[in-house]
Short mmCIF file of C-alpha atoms and ligand atoms in Angstrom, two decimals:
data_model
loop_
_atom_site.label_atom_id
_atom_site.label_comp_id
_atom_site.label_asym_id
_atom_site.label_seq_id
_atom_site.Cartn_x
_atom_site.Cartn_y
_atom_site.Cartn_z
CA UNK A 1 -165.69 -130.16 -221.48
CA UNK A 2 -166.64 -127.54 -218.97
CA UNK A 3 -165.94 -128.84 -215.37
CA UNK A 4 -168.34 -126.03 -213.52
CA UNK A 5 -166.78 -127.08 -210.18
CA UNK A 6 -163.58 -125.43 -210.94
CA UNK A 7 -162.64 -121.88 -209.99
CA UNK A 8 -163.56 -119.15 -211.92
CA UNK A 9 -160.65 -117.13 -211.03
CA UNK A 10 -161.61 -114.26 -212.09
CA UNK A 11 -165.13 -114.22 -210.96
CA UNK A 12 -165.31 -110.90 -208.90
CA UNK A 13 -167.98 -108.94 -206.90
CA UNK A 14 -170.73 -107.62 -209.14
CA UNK A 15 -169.62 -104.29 -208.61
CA UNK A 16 -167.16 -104.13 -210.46
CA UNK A 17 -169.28 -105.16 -213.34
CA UNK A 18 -171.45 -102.44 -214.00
CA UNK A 19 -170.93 -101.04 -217.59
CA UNK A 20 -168.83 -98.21 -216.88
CA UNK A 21 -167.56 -97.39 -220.10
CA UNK A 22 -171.53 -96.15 -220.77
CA UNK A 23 -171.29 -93.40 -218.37
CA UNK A 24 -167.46 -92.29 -217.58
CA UNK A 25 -166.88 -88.60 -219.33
CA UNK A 26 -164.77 -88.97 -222.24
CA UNK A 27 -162.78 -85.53 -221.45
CA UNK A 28 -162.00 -86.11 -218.08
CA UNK A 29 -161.12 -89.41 -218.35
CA UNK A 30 -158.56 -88.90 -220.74
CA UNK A 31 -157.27 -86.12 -218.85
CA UNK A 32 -157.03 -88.56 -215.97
CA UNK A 33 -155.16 -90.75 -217.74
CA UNK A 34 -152.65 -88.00 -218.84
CA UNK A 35 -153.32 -88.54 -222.65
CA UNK A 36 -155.89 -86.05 -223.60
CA UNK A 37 -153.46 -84.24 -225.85
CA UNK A 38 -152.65 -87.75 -228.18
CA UNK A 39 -155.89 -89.50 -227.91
CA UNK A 40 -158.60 -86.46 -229.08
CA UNK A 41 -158.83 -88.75 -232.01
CA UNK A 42 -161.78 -90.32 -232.91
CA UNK A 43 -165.09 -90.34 -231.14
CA UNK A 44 -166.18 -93.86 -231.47
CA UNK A 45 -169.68 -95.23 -232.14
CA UNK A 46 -169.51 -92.31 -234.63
CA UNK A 47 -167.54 -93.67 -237.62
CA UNK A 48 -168.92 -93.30 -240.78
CA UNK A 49 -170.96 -95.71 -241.35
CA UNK A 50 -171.81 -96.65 -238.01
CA UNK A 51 -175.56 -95.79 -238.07
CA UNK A 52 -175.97 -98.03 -241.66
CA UNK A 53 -174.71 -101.16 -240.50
CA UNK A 54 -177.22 -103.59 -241.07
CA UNK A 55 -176.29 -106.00 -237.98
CA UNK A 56 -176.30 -103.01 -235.25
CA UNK A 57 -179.60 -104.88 -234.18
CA UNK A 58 -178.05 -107.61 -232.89
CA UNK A 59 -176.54 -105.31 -229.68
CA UNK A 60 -176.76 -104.95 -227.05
CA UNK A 61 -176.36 -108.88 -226.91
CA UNK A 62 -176.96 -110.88 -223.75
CA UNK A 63 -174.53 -110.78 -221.20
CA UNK A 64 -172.89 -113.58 -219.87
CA UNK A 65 -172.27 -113.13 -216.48
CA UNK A 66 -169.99 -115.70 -215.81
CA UNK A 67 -166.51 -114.01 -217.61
CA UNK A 68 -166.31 -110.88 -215.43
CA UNK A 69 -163.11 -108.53 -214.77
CA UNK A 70 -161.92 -107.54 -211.30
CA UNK A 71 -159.93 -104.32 -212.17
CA UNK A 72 -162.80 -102.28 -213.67
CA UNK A 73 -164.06 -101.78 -217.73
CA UNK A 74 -161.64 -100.47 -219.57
CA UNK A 75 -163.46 -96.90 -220.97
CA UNK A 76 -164.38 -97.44 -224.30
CA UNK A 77 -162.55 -94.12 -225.78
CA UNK A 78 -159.46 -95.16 -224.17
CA UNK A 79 -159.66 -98.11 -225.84
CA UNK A 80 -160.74 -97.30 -229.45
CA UNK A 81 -157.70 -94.88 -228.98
CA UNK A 82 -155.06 -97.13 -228.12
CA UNK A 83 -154.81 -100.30 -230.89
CA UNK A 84 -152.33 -102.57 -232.21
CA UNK A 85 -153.06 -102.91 -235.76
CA UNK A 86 -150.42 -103.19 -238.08
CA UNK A 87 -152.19 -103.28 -241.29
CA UNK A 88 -152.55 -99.63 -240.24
CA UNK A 89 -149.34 -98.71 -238.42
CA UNK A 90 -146.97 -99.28 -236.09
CA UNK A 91 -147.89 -97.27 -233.00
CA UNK A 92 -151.02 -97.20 -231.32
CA UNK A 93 -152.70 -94.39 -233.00
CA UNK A 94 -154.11 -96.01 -235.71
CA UNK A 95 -158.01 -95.48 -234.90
CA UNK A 96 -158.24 -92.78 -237.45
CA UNK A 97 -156.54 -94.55 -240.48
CA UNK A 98 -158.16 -97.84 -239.83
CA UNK A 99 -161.75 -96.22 -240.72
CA UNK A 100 -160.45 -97.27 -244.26
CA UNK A 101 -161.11 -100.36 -243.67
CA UNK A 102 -163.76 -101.49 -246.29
CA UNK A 103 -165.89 -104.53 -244.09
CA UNK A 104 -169.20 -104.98 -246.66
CA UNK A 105 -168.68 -107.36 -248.85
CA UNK A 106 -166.89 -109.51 -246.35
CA UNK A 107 -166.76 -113.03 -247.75
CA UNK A 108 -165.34 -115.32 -245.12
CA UNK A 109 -163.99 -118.76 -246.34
CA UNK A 110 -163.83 -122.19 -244.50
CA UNK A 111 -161.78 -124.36 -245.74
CA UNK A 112 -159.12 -127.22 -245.44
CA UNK A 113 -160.09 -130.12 -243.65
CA UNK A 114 -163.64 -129.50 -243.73
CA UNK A 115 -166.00 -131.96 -244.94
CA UNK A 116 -167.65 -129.04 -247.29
CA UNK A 117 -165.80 -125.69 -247.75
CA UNK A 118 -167.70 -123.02 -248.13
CA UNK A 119 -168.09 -118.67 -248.15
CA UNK A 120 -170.37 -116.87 -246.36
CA UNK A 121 -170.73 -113.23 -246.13
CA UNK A 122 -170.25 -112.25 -242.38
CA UNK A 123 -173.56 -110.66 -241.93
CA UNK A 124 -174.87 -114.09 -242.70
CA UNK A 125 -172.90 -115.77 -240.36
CA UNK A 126 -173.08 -113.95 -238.03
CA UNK A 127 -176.50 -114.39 -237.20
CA UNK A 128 -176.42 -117.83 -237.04
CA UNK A 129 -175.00 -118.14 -233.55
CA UNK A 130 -176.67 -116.16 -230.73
CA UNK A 131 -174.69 -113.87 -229.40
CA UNK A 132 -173.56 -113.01 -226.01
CA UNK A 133 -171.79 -110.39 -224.07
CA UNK A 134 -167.96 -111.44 -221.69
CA UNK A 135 -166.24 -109.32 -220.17
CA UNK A 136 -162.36 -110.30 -220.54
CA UNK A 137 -158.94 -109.24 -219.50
CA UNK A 138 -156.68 -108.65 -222.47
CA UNK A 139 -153.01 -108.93 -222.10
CA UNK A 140 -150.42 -107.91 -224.93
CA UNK A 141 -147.05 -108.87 -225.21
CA UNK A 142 -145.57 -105.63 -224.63
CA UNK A 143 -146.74 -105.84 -221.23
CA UNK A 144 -150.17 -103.51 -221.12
CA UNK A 145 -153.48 -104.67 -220.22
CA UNK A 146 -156.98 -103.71 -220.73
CA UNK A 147 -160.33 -104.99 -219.93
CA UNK A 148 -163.20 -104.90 -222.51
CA UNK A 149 -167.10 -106.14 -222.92
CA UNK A 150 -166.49 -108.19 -226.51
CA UNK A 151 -169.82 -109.83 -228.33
CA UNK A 152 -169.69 -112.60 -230.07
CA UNK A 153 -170.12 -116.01 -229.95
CA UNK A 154 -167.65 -119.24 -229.42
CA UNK A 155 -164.98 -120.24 -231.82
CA UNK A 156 -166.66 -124.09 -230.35
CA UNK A 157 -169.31 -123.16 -232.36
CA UNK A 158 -167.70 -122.10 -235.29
CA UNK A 159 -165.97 -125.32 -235.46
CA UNK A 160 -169.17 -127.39 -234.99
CA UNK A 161 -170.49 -125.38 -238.09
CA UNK A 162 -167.30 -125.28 -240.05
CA UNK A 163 -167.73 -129.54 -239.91
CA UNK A 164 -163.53 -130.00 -239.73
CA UNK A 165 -162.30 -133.84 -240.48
CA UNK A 166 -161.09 -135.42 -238.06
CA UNK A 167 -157.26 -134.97 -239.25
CA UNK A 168 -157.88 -131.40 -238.44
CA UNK A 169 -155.44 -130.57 -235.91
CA UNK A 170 -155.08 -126.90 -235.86
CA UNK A 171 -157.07 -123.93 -237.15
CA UNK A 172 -155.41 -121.15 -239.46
CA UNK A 173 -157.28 -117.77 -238.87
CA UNK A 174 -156.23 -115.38 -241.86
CA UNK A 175 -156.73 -111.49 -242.20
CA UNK A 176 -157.46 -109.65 -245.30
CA UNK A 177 -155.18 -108.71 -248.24
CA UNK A 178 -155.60 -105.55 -249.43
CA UNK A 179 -152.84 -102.93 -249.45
CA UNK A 180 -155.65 -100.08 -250.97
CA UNK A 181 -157.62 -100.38 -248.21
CA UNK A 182 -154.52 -100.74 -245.44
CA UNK A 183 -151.34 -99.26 -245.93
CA UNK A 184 -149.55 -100.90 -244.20
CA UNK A 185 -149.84 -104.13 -245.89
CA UNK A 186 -147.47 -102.07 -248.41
CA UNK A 187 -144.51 -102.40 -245.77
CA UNK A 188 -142.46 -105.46 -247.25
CA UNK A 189 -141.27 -105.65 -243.75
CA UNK A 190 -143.81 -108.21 -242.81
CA UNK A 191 -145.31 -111.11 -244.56
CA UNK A 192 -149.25 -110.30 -244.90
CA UNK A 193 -151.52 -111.51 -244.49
CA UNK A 194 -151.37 -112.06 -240.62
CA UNK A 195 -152.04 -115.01 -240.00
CA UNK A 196 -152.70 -116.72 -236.37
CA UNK A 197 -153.91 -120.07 -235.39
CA UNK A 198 -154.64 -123.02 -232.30
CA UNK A 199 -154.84 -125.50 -231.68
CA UNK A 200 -158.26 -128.10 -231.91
CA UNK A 201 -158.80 -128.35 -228.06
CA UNK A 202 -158.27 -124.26 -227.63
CA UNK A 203 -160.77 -123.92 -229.93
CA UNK A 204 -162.91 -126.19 -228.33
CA UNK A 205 -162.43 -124.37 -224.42
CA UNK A 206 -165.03 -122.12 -223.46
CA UNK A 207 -162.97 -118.75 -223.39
CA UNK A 208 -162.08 -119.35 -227.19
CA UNK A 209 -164.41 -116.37 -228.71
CA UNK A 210 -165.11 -114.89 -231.94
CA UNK A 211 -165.86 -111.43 -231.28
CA UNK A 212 -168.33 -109.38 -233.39
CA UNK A 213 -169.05 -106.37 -231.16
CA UNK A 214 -167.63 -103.96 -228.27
CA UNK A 215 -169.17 -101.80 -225.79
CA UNK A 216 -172.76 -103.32 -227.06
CA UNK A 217 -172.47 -102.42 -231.02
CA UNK A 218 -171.03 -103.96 -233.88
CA UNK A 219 -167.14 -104.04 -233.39
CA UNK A 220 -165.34 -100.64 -234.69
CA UNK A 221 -162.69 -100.47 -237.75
CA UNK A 222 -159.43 -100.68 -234.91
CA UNK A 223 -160.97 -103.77 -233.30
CA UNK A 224 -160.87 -105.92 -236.10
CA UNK A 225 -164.50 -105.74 -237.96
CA UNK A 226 -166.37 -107.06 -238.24
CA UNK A 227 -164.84 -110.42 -236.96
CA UNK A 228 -161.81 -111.02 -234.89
CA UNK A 229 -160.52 -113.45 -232.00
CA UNK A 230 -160.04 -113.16 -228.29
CA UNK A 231 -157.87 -115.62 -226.60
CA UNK A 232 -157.70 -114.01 -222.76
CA UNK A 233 -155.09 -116.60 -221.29
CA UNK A 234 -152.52 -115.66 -224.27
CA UNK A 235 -150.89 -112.66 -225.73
CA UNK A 236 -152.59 -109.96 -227.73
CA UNK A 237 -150.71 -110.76 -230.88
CA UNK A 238 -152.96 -114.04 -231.06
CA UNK A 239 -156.28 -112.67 -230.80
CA UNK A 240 -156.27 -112.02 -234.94
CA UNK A 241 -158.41 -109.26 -236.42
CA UNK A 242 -160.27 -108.95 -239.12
CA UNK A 243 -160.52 -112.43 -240.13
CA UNK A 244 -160.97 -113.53 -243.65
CA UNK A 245 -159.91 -116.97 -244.19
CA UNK A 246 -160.24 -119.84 -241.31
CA UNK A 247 -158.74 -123.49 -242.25
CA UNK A 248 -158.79 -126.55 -240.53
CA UNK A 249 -155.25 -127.80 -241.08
CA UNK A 250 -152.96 -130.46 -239.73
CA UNK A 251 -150.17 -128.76 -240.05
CA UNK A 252 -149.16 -126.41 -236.93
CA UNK A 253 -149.85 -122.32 -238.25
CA UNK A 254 -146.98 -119.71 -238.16
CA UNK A 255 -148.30 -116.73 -237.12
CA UNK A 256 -147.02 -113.38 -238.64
CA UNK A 257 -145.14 -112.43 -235.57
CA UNK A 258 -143.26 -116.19 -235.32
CA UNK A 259 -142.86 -115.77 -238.88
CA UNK A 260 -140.69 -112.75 -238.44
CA UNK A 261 -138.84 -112.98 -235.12
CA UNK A 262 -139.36 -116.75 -233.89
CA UNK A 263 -137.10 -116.03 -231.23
CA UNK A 264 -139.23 -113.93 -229.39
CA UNK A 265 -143.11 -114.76 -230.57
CA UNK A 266 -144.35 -118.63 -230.49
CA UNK A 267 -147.26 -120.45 -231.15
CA UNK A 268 -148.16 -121.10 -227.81
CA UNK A 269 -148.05 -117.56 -226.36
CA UNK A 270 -149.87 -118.67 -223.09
CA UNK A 271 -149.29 -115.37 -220.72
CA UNK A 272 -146.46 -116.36 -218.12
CA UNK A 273 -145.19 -113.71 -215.70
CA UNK A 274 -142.18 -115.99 -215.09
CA UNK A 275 -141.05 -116.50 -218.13
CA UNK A 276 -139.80 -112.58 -219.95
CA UNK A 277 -139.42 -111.96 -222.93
CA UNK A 278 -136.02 -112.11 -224.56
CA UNK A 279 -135.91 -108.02 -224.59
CA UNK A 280 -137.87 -107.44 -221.31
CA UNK A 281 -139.79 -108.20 -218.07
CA UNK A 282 -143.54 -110.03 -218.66
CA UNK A 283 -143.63 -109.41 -214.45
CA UNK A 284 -146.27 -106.61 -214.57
CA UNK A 285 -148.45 -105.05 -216.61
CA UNK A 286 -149.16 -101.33 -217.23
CA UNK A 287 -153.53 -101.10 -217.13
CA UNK A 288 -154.08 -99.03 -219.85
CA UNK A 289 -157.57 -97.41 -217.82
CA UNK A 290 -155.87 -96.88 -214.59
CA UNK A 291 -152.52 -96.32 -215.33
CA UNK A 292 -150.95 -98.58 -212.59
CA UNK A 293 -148.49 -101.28 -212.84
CA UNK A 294 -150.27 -104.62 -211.65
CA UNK A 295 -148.89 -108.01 -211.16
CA UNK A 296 -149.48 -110.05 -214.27
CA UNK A 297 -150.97 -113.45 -213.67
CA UNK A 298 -150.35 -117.04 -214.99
CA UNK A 299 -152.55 -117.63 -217.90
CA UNK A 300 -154.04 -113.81 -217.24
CA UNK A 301 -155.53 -115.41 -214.42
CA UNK A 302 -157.47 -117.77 -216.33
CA UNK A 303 -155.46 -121.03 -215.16
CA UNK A 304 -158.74 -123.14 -214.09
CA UNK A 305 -160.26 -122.85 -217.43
CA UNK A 306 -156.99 -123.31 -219.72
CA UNK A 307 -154.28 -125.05 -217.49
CA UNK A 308 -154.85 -128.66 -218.29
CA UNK A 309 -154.87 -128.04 -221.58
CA UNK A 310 -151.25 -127.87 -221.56
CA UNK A 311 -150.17 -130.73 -219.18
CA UNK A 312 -147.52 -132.70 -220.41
CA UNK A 313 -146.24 -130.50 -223.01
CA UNK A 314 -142.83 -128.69 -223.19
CA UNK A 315 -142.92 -126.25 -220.67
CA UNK A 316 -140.07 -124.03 -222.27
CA UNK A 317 -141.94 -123.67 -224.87
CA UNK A 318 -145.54 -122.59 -223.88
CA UNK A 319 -145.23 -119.35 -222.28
CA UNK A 320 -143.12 -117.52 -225.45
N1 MTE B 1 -154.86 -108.41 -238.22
C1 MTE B 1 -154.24 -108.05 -237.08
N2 MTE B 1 -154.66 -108.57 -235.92
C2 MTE B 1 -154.05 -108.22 -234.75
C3 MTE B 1 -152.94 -107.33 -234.74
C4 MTE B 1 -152.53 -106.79 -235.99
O1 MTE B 1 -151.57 -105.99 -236.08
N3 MTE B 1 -153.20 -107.16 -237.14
N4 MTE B 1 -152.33 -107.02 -233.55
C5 MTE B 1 -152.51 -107.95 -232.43
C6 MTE B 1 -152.02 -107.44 -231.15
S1 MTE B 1 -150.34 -107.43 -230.90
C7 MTE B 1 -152.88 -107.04 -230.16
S2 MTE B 1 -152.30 -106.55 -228.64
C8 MTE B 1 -154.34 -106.97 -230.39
C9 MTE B 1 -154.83 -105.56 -230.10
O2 MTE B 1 -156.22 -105.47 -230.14
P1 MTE B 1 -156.93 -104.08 -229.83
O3 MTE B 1 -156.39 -103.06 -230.77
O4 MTE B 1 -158.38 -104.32 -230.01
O5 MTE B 1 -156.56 -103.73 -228.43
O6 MTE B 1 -154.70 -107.31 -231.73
C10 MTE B 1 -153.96 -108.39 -232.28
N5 MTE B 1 -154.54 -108.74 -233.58
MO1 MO B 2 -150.05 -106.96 -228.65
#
């Protein structure tokens, strides 16, 4: 439950709220940022496609004013430029080879511990849930940060739809498989599908969100259409994309990233600045739209809304 006397901590003078990333000048911003040259990629909003999709109505969606950012929106062709998206490569430059990314049909499935499972087409479910408008910090692993206005609606309510048993302890979110429409996926290096998951009471917090849109349309190809997760207090790598499959399941999920290098990427991933990683500092964080270095914060700063959920549980292992 929502205790509304806690602190927001990241509630922040209006300000800095205003939807930027709708007026900034592409050009000079990039320049700015000293990556003109590697970013003139893709102009976003303008993939093919775009205009056709039959749930652009649904943006701009209400905003919710009470998940703000207090560094500033992260421009939006900074960020459709810079993506981690492995089903499409391993740098950041995938926005251009991610428009193959085929999203209609996209049957999702519910499934495990469910009382009925069931497949619905995303542009069905999607308009079951009203949507709304957060803006939230994101934090990756490798230690940059970026700030973003997703649209969706809360994984809560998922959950209350998908009907889970009450054995369900965990939810498995699973991306698609389909090495024709994703090269990557050919790379033998990594056991596809990626696969993420949480726990029942993350699912249930408020900040849990199942994001459909960016920057007040439907979500682009290197976000993760049409659906995909945002977890703020925990690294990137759990916020899946593109999610196909979602399970109820009592059994704790191994991510793709645990699955590979356990050593280094857990289940928990709750951001820590105290506690590196094995093969660097988690200290700071580079902001992808300013270019500074900024202290990173415990739980990305989102402490009052997540922290108890992790009282009494093995510290040494919730921060990795
Ligand atoms: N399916 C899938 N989801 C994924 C990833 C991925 O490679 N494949 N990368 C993760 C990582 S490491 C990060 S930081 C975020 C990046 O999201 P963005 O490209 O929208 O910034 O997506 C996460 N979700
Ligand atoms: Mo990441």
């Amino acid at each position: 439950m929502v205790n509304v006397h806690r602190r927001r901590s990241w509630e922040i003078a209006e300000s800095f709220a205003t939807p930027e990333y709708a007026f900034l000048n592409r050009r000079a911003l990039l320049a700015a940022m000293g990556i003109g040259a590697m970013a003139a990629a893709v102009a976003p909003g303008r993939a093919r496609g775009a205009e056709a999709d039959p749930t652009a109505d649904l943006y701009p969606a209400r905003k919710n004013d009470a998940y703000g950012v207090d560094n500033g929106i992260t421009p939006e062709n900074i960020n459709a430029n810079y993506n981690n998206f492995y089903e499409y490569g391993t740098d950041k430059y995938i926005a251009t080879a991610a428009q193959s990314l085929v999203v209609r049909p996209w049957p999702i499935e519910i499934g495990g511990l469910v009382e009925k499972p069931l497949t619905i087409e995303f542009d069905e479910l999607v308009r079951r849930f009203p949507l709304e408008t957060r803006l939230y910090r994101h934090r990756c692993v490798e230690a940059w940060s970026m700030t973003i206005p997703w649209s969706g609606f809360p994984l809560a309510s998922l959950v209350e739809f998908a009907r889970p048993l009450s054995d369900a302890k965990f939810i498995r979110f699973e991306t698609f498989l389909d090495p024709s429409m994703a090269p990557g996926q050919n790379s033998f290096l990594y056991p596809w599908p990626y696969v993420e998951g949480v726990t029942m009471a993350e699912a249930a917090n408020e900040l849990a969100f199942l994001v459909t849109g960016a920057y007040d349309k439907p979500l682009l190809k290197q976000f993760g259409a049409p659906i995909r997760l945002a977890l703020p207090w925990k690294y990137g790598f759990k916020s899946i994309k593109s999610i196909r499959r979602i399970d109820f399941v009592a059994e704790r999920p191994v991510g793709l990233w645990e699955a590979i290098q356990p050593s280094e990427y857990g289940f928990w991933a709750n951001v820590n600045p105290d506690v590196p990683h094995p093969r660097w500092s988690q200290a700071r964080e580079r902001v992808l739209h300013t270019g500074e270095t900024i202290p990173t914060r415990i739980f990305n700063g989102y402490g009052a809304q997540v922290a108890h959920l992790y009282e009494g549980l093995d510290p040494s292992s919730l921060f990795m």
